[in-house]
XYZ file of C-alpha atoms in Angstrom:
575
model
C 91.390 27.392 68.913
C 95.222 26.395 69.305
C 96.979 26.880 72.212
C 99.124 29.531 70.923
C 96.137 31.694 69.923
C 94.741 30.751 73.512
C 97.674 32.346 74.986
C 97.988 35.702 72.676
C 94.213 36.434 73.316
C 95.156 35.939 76.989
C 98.074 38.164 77.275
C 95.949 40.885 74.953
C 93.091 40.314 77.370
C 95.800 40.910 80.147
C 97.207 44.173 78.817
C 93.912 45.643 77.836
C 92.279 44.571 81.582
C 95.959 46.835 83.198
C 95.682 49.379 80.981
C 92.118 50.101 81.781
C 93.013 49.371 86.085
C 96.166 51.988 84.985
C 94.206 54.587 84.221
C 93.540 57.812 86.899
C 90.819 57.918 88.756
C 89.086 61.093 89.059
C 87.503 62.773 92.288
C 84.300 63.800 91.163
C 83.456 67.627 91.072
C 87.287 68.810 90.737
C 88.339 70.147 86.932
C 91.031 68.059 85.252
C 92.124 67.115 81.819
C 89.695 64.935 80.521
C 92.517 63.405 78.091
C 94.910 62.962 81.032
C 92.186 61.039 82.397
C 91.768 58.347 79.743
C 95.386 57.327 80.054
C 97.400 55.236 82.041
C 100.386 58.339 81.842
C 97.855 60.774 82.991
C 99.440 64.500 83.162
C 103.076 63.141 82.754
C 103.091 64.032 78.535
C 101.852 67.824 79.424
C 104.715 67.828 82.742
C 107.508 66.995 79.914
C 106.337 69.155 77.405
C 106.117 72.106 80.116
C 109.431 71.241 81.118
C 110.999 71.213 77.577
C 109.610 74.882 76.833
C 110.316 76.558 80.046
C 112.836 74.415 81.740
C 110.681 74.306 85.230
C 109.168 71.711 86.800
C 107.465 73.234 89.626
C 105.020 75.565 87.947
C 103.569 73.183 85.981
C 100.676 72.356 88.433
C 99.295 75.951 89.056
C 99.574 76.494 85.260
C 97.121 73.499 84.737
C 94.347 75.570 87.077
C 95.198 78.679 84.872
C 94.073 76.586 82.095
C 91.498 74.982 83.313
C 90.103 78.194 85.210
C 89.551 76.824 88.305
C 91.595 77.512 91.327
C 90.771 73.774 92.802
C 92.137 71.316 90.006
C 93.583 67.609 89.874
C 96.835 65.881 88.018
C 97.381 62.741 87.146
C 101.109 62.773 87.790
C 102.520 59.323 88.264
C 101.777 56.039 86.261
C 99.652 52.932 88.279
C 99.191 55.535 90.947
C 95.157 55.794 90.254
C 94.739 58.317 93.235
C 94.898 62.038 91.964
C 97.324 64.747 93.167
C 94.484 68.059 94.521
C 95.952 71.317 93.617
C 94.569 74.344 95.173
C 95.694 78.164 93.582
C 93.706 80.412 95.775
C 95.658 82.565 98.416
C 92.842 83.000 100.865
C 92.499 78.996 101.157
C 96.103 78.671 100.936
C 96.702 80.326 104.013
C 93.093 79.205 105.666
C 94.723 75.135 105.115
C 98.153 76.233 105.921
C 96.936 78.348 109.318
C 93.852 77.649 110.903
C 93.096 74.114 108.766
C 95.776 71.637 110.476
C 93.629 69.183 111.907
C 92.438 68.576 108.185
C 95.384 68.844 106.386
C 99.498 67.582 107.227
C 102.112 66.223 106.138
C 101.819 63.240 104.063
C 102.999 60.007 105.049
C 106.795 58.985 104.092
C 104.884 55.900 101.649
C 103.431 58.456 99.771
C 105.087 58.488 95.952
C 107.366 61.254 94.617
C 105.883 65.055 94.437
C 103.445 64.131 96.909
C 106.110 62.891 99.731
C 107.547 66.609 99.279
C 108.217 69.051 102.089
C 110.474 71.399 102.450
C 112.432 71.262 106.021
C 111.498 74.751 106.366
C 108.183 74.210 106.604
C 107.564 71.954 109.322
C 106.542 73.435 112.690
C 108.916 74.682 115.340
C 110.380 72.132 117.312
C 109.660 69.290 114.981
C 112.738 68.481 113.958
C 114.167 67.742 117.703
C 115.246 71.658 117.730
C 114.713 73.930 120.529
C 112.493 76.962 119.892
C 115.060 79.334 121.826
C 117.321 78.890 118.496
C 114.785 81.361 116.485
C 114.154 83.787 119.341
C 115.504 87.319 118.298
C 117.419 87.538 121.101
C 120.088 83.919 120.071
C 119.560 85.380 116.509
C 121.024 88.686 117.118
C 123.415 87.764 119.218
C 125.228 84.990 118.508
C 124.008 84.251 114.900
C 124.004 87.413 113.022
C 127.996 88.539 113.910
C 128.937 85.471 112.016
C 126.553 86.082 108.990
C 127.371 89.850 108.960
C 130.805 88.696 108.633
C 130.321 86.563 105.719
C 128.751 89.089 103.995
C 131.282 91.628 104.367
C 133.385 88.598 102.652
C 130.897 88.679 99.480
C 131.053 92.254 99.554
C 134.754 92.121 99.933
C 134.923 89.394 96.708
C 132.732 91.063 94.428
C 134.723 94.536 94.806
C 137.761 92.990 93.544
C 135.567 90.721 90.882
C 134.557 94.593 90.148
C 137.696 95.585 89.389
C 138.751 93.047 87.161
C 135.448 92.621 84.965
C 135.936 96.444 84.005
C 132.249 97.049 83.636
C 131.409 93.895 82.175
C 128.719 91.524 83.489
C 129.785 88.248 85.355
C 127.788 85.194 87.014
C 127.312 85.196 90.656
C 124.753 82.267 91.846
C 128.087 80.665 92.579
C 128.960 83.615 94.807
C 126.450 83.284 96.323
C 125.415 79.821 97.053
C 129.184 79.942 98.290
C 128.886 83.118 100.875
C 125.257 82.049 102.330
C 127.375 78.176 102.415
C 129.931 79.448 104.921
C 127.625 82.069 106.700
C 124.806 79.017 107.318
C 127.344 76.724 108.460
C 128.966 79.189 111.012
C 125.860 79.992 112.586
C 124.965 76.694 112.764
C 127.782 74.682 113.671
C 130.057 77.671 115.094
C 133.747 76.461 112.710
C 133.380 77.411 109.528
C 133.087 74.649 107.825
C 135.189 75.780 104.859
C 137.080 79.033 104.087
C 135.134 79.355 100.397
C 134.896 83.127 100.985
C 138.121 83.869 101.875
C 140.154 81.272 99.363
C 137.638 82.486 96.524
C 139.066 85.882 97.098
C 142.611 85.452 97.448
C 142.372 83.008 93.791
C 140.370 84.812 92.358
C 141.788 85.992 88.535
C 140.018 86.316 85.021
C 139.941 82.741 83.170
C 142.620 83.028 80.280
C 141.683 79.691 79.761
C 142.710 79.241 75.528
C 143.550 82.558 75.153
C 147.190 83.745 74.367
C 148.955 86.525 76.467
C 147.257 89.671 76.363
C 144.461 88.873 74.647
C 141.869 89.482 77.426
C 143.279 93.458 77.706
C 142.909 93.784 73.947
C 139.016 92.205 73.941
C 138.466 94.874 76.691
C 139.640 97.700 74.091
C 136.299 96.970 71.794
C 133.426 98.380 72.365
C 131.334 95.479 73.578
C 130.878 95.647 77.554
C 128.146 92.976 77.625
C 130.219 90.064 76.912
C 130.227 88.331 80.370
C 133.720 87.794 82.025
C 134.520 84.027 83.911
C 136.449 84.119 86.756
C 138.573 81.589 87.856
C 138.448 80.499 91.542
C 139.494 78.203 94.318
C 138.738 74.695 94.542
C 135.146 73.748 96.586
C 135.737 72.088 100.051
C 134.494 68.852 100.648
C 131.714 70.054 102.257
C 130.712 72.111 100.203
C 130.530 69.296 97.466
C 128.657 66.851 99.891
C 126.132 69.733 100.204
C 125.398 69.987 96.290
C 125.802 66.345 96.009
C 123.063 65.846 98.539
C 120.627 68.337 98.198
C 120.533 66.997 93.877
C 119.775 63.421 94.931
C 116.997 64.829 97.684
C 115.306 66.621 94.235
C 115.715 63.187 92.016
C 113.998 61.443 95.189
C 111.402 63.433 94.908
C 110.204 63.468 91.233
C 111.207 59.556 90.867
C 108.253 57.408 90.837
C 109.327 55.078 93.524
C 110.991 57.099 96.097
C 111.796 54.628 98.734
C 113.674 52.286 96.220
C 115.376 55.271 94.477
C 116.719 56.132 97.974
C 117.970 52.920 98.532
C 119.462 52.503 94.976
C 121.676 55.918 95.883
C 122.686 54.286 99.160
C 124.154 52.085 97.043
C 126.126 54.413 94.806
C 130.039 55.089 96.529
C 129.364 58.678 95.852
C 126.470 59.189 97.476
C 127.993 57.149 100.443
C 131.275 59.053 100.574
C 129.604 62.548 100.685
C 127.216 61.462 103.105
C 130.065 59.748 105.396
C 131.982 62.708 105.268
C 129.353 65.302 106.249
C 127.954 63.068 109.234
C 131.589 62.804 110.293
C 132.316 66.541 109.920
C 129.408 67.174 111.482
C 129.457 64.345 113.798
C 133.051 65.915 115.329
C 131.329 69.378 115.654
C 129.185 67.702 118.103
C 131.706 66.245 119.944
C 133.175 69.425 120.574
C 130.275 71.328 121.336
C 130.003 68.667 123.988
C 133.051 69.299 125.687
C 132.039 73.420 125.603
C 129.017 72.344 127.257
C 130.787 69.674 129.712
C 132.984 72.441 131.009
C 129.959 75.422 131.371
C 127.032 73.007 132.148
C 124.065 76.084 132.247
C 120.625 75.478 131.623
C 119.692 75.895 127.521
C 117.098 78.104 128.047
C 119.160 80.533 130.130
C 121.983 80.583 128.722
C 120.161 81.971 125.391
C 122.349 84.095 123.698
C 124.794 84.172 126.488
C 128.925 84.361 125.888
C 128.402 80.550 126.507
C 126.908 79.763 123.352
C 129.232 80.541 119.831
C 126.882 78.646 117.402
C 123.289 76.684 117.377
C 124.844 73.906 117.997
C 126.003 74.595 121.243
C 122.292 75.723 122.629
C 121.422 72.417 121.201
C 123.709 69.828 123.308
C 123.240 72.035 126.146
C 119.145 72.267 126.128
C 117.882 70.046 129.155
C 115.834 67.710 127.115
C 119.999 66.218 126.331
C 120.673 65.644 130.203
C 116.861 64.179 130.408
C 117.481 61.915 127.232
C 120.640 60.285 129.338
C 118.479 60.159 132.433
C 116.712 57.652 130.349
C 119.520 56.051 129.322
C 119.014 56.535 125.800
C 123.129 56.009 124.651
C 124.737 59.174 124.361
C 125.489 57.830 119.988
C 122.001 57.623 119.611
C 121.193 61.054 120.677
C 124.194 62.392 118.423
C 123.080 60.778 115.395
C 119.838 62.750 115.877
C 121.403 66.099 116.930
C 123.381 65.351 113.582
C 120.097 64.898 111.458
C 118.123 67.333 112.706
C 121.243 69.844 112.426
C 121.677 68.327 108.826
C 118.141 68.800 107.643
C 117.959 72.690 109.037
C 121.338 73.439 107.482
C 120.279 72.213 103.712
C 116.892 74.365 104.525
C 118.102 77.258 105.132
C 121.128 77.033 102.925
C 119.494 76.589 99.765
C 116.532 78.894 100.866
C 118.710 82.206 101.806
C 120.928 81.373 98.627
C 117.978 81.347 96.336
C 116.225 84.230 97.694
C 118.817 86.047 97.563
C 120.150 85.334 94.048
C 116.401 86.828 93.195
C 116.523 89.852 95.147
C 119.600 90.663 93.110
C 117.770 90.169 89.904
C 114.641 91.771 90.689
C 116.642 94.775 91.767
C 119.016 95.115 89.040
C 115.816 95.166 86.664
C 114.213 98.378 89.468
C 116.714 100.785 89.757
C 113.954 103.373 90.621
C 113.148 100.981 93.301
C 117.022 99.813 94.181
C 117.477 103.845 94.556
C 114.982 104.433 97.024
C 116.717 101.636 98.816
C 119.764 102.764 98.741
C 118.393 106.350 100.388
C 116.389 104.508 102.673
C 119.603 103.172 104.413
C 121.495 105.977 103.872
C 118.659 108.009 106.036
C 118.621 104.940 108.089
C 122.129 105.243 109.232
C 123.299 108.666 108.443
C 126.375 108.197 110.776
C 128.058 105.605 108.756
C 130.458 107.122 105.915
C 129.796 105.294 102.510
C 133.322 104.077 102.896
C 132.447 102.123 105.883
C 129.103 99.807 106.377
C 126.604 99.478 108.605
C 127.064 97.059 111.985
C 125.339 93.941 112.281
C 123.458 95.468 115.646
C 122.397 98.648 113.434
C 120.655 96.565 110.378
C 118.711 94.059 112.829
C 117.399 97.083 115.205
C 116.870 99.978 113.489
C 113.568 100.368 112.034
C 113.609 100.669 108.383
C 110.544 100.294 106.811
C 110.601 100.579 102.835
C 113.561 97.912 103.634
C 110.950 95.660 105.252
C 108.862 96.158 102.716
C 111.074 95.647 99.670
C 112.563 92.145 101.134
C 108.633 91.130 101.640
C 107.727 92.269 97.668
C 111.031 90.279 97.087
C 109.982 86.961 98.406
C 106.444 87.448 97.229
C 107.628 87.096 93.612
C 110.970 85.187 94.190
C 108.985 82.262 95.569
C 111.999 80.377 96.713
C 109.519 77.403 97.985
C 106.961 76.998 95.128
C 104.630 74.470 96.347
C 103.643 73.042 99.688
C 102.953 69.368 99.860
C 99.765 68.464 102.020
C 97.678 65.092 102.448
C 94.115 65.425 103.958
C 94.282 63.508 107.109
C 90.119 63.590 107.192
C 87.474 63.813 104.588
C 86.898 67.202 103.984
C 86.631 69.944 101.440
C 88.547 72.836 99.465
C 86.112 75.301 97.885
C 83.350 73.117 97.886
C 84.745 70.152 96.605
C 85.067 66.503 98.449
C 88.869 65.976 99.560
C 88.668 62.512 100.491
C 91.331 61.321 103.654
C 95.003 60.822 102.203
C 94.572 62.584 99.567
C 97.044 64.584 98.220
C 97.333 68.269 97.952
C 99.730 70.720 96.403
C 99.377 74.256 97.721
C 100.795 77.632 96.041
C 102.715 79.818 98.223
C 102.903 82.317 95.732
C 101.095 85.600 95.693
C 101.968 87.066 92.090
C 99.072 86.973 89.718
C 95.716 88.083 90.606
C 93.080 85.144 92.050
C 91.507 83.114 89.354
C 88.277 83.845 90.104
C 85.476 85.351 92.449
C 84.584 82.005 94.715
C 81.708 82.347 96.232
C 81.680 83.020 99.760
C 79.772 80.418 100.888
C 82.078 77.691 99.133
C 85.176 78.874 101.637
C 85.360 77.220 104.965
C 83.968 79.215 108.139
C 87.558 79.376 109.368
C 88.466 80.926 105.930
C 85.399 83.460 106.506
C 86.012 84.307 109.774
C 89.431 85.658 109.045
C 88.458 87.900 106.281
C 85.496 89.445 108.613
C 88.610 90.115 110.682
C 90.127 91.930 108.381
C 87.252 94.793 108.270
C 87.183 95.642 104.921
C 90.937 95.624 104.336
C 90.948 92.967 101.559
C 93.988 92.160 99.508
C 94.536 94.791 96.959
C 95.405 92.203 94.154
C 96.263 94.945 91.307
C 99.451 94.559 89.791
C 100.580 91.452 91.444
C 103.031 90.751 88.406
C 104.739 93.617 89.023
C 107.927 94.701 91.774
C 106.031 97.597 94.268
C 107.486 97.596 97.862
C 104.990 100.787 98.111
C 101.941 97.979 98.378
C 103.737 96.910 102.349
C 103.480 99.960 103.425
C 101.197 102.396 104.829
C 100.683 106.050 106.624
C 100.250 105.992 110.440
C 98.548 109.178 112.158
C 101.494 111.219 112.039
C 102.001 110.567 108.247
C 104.762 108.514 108.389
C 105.370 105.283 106.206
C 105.231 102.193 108.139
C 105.701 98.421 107.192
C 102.244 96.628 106.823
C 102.646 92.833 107.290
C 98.802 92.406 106.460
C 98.640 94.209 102.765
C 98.454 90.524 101.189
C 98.469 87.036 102.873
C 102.569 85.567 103.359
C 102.785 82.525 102.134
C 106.565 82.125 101.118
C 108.312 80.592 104.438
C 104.415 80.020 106.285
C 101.635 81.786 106.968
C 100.835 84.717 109.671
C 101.725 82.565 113.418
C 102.879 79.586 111.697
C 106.138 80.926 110.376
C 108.285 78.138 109.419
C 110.625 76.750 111.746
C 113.991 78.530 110.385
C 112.248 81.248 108.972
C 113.401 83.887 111.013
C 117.139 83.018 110.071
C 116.596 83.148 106.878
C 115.003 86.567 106.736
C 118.000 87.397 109.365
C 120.269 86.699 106.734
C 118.883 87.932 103.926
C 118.609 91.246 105.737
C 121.984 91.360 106.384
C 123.582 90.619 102.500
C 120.848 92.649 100.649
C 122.045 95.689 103.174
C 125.575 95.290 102.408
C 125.222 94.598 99.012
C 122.881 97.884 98.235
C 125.696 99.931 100.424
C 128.467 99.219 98.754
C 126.955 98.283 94.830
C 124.750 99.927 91.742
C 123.252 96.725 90.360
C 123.405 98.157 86.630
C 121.164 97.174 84.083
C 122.257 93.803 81.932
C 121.843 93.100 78.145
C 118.790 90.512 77.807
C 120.640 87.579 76.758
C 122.119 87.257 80.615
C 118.625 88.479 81.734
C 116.548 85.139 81.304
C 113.305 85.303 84.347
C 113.614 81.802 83.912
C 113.651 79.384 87.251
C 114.728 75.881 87.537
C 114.931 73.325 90.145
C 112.086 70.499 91.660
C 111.842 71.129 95.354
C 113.142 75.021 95.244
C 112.863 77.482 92.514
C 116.279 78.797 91.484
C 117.058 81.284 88.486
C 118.332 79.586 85.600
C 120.863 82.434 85.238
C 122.032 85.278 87.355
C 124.366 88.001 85.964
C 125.325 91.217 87.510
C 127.227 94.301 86.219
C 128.482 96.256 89.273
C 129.712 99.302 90.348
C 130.988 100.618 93.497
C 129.926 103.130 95.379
C-alpha cells in the first residue's frame, strides 16, 4: 500500500473514530429522539427547524416531551458535548426541585456550555447577589420605591393619551413604550436619578411619521375607511443608557445559545461596541455610587434602620449604607473594590427586573385586549376598589399597594401564569439522584418549565415522585390543582369564597412557578410584581384596550433567555 493511500485510510479512520466519540450519549431510562441520538448534531436540526416555523427558541425543549409523551425527556443540544441536557415538564416536580429539592439540584457551574450555563438574575436566592434583603421588604418597597414607579407610569399613561389622540382610532406599536417607561421607572428606583428622561422627551417629540409622504397626505388616508392600518410614531432619540441596556442584555442572550460561552464572551470584550456601552454604564453607574456615598457620609444610620426612612431616595442608597459596607472597610478591603461589586450586583438586578416587568407587562396588555369580558370586570373591580377617585383623576401609589383588591390579584397571577416571562429554569444536579424515577447522574443538566398552561402530560405514578414531592400534596388535603382549561385566560380559577361569601385571592389554586416557587420567591420578585401592579392599574383606569385586526395580533414570542411577544399592538381609547 503507498503512502498516500496509508494516509487517506488514516484520516478516514480518524473521522469515522470522532464522529462515532461525537455522538450523544444517552442516560439510560429517560425518552429521547432515537435519531438525535445517532448523530454527532444531536437535537440541533429539530432546534432550527422549530425556530424557523415559530420564531422561538425557548419552547423548543418542553415541545420535545409533548412529543415524546413523557414529562422527563433528554436533548442533545450542543455538538462534542456527549453529556445530555434533562428536561423535566411536570409542575408538581417543578416546584418539588425548585422548593424543597436544593440540596440536589443548583445552579450549574459557570464552565458549563451555552443553555445549560443559563439563569436568570431573578432567580437566584435573596441576598446572593451581595444585596441586602431589607431592599424587598414591603415596607422600602412602598415607600421609597413605588412613588418613583407610580410616577413613571403616570408618564406612560400621560404618552399614550396624546399617542391616542393622534392615531384617531387606529392601532399603533407599544413594546417600545414600554420597554422605555419600565427603563426609567427601574432605574429610578434603583439608582434614585433617572437615568434618562425617555418618558418625558418621548412625549414632548412625539408626532405621526410623515416619513415619504407629501403634505397632507396622512389626514386624507385617515378619511378611508380602513382604521386597522397601524400608525408609526416618531419619537425622541434613546439615551445612552438606554442603548447600553439593549446592547447588553442582546450579547447576554448570544452568550447563552453560543456553543462556547466563555470564548464568545471574551470575543465581545473585544468588540469597541461592546466595550463602549459597557464603559459607559459602569461609569454612569459607577458615579451614582459615588454620590450615594456622600448621602450616606453625611447621615451615617444603620441600613437596617433606616429602611424606608426619608434617608434613603433609591436602593442604592440602603445599599452603601448597610453595615456589611463599614465591616468590608474594617477589613480593609479598598473602598474600589467594594464599588465595583455594588456596581455589578446593582447591574445584574437592574437588567432582571428591567426586562422582566417590561415583558410581563407587554403580555398583560395583550392578553387583556383579547378579554374584554375579563378587562371589564377589571376595570369595575378598581372602580369599587377606589370609589373616591373621579375617573378624571387616578388612583395614589399608597391606595393600589394597600387596598385589598382581589380579582386584581388574581388577574396579574392568571397573567404571569400564561405570559411566562422566564420560560425555563436552568438546574445541574449537584448529587446523583432522580426525577420521576429516572437516574439524574451529578452535573447533569436540567431544564425546568415554569410554566403552568397546558394540562400535565400524564398521570405519574405516585410512587415515582420524591417523598418531599408527596408530602406536599398530602398537605394540600385534597385541594389538588384543578388543571381544566389551563390554555385559557380565567382570573376566576385564583379566587375563592370565604365564610361570609366574599371572593378572596387564593395563592394555592395551582403551583407559581413564574418568578419562584411558594417561600423561594425570587430575589427581585416582589419589585417586579410592585411594578406591574402599579402600570396595569393605571393603564386599565385611564384605557379600553379595543380589540385589534389579526394581522397585528400574532401570540407569537421571541427571545432566548426571556420570552417576549414578537408583536404588540394596541388600539386605545380613553376613558
Amino acid at each position: 500500500m503507498s503512502v498516500l493511500a496509508t494516509l487517506i485510510a488514516l484520516a478516514l479512520g480518524g473521522l469515522i473514530y470522532l464522529s462515532y466519540r461525537a455522538r450523544p450519549n444517552p442516560l439510560p431510562g429517560i425518552p429521547h429522539s432515537r435519531s438525535s441520538a445517532r448523530r454527532a448534531w444531536g437535537d440541533l436540526p429539530s432546534l432550527l427547524a422549530h425556530y424557523r416555523e415559530t420564531g422561538e427558541l425557548t419552547s423548543f425543549a418542553f415541545e420535545q416531551c409533548r412529543k415524546l409523551g413523557s414529562p422527563v425527556a433528554q436533548l442533545f443540544l450542543w455538538p462534542l458535548a456527549r453529556r445530555p441536557v434533562v428536561v423535566l415538564d411536570d409542575p408538581r416536580e417543578t416546584e418539588d426541585v425548585l422548593l424543597r429539592r436544593t440540596e440536589e439540584f443548583g445552579r450549574p457551574p459557570a464552565s458549563a456550555s451555552g443553555i445549560a450555563s443559563v439563569l436568570h438574575p431573578l432567580t437566584l436566592e435573596g441576598g446572593s447577589m451581595g444585596l441586602p434583603e431589607e431592599a424587598m421588604s414591603e415596607r422600602f418597597l412602598q415607600h421609597v420605591l413605588a412613588p418613583r414607579v407610580h410616577r413613571c407610569a403616570e408618564e406612560l399613561v400621560e404618552l399614550w393619551k396624546k399617542k391616542c389622540e393622534l392615531s384617531r382610532g387606529r392601532p399603533f406599536e407599544v413594546l417600545d413604550d414600554i420597554l422605555l417607561a419600565t427603563f426609567d421607572a427601574v432605574w429610578a428606583a434603583l439608582l434614585g436619578k433617572r437615568g434618562t428622561s425617555g418618558l418625558q422627551d418621548e412625549i414632548a417629540a412625539i408626532a405621526v411619521d410623515r416619513t415619504g409622504q407629501e403634505d397632507g397626505e396622512w389626514d386624507e388616508d385617515y378619511g378611508s375607511d380602513d382604521l386597522d392600518q397601524p400608525v408609526q410614531f416618531r419619537g425622541a432619540a434613546r439615551s445612552a443608557m438606554y442603548s447600553a441596556a439593549g446592547h447588553l442584555s442582546g450579547n447576554r442572550a448570544s452568550i447563552a445559545w453560543s456553543l462556547f460561552p466563555g470564548l464568545r464572551s471574551w470575543f465581545l470584550w473585544l468588540t469597541p461596541q461592546y466595550r463602549y456601552y459597557k464603559a459607559a454604564r459602569d461609569r454612569e453607574i459607577g458615579r451614582l455610587v459615588a454620590e450615594a456615598r456622600k448621602r450616606v457620609e453625611k447621615d451615617p444610620q444603620d441600613g437596617v434602620a433606616a429602611v424606608g426612612g426619608e434617608s434613603d431616595t433609591c436602593l442604592l442608597d440602603l445599599v452603601v449604607r448597610r453595615p456589611g459596607v463599614a465591616e468590608a472597610k474594617a477589613a480593609s478591603r479598598s473602598s474600589a473594590s467594594n464599588d465595583r461589586t455594588v456596581r455589578k450586583d446593582l447591574s445584574m438586578l437592574f437588567a432582571a427586573v428591567h426586562e422582566t416587568t417590561a415583558i410581563a407587562l407587554a403580555w398583560a396588555v395583550k392578553i387583556l385586549t383579547n378579554h374584554r369580558a375579563q378587562q371589564f370586570l377589571l376595570r369595575e373591580a378598581l372602580r369599587a376598589a377606589f370609589p373616591t377617585v373621579s375617573r378624571i383623576s387616578r388612583p395614589s401609589v399608597t391606595d393600589i399597594l394597600t387596598i385589598s383588591i382581589p380579582y386584581l390579584d388574581a388577574t396579574l397571577e392568571e397573567i404571569l401564569r400564561l405570559a411566562n416571562p422566564i420560560p425555563f429554569l436552568s438546574l445541574a444536579a449537584t448529587i446523583d439522584t432522580t426525577l420521576l424515577g429516572c437516574p439524574i447522574p451529578k452535573d447533569t443538566p436540567v431544564l425546568c418549565n415554569p410554566q403552568f398552561a397546558r394540562e400535565p402530560l400524564s398521570d405519574v405514578p405516585e410512587e415515582a415522585r420524591s417523598k418531599s414531592c408527596q408530602q406536599a400534596w398530602r398537605l394540600r388535603k385534597g385541594q389538588g390543582f384543578v388543571t381544566q382549561d389551563l390554555d385559557k385566560f380565567v382570573p376566576d380559577r385564583w379566587l375563592k369564597a370565604d365564610a361570609s361569601g366574599k371572593a378572596r385571592f387564593n395563592p394555592e389554586a395551582l403551583t407559581r412557578l413564574h418568578l419562584g416557587p411558594g417561600g423561594s420567591r425570587c430575589f427581585g420578585s416582589e419589585l417586579v410584581m410592585q411594578q406591574l401592579r402599579i402600570f396595569l392599574v393605571l393603564l386599565v383606569w385611564n384605557f379600553e384596550l379595543d380589540t385589534l385586526p389579526d394581522a397585528l395580533n400574532s401570540q407569537l414570542a421571541e427571545g432566548i433567555i426571556l420570552r417576549r411577544p414578537q408583536e404588540c399592538y394596541v388600539r386605545l381609547e380613553k376613558i
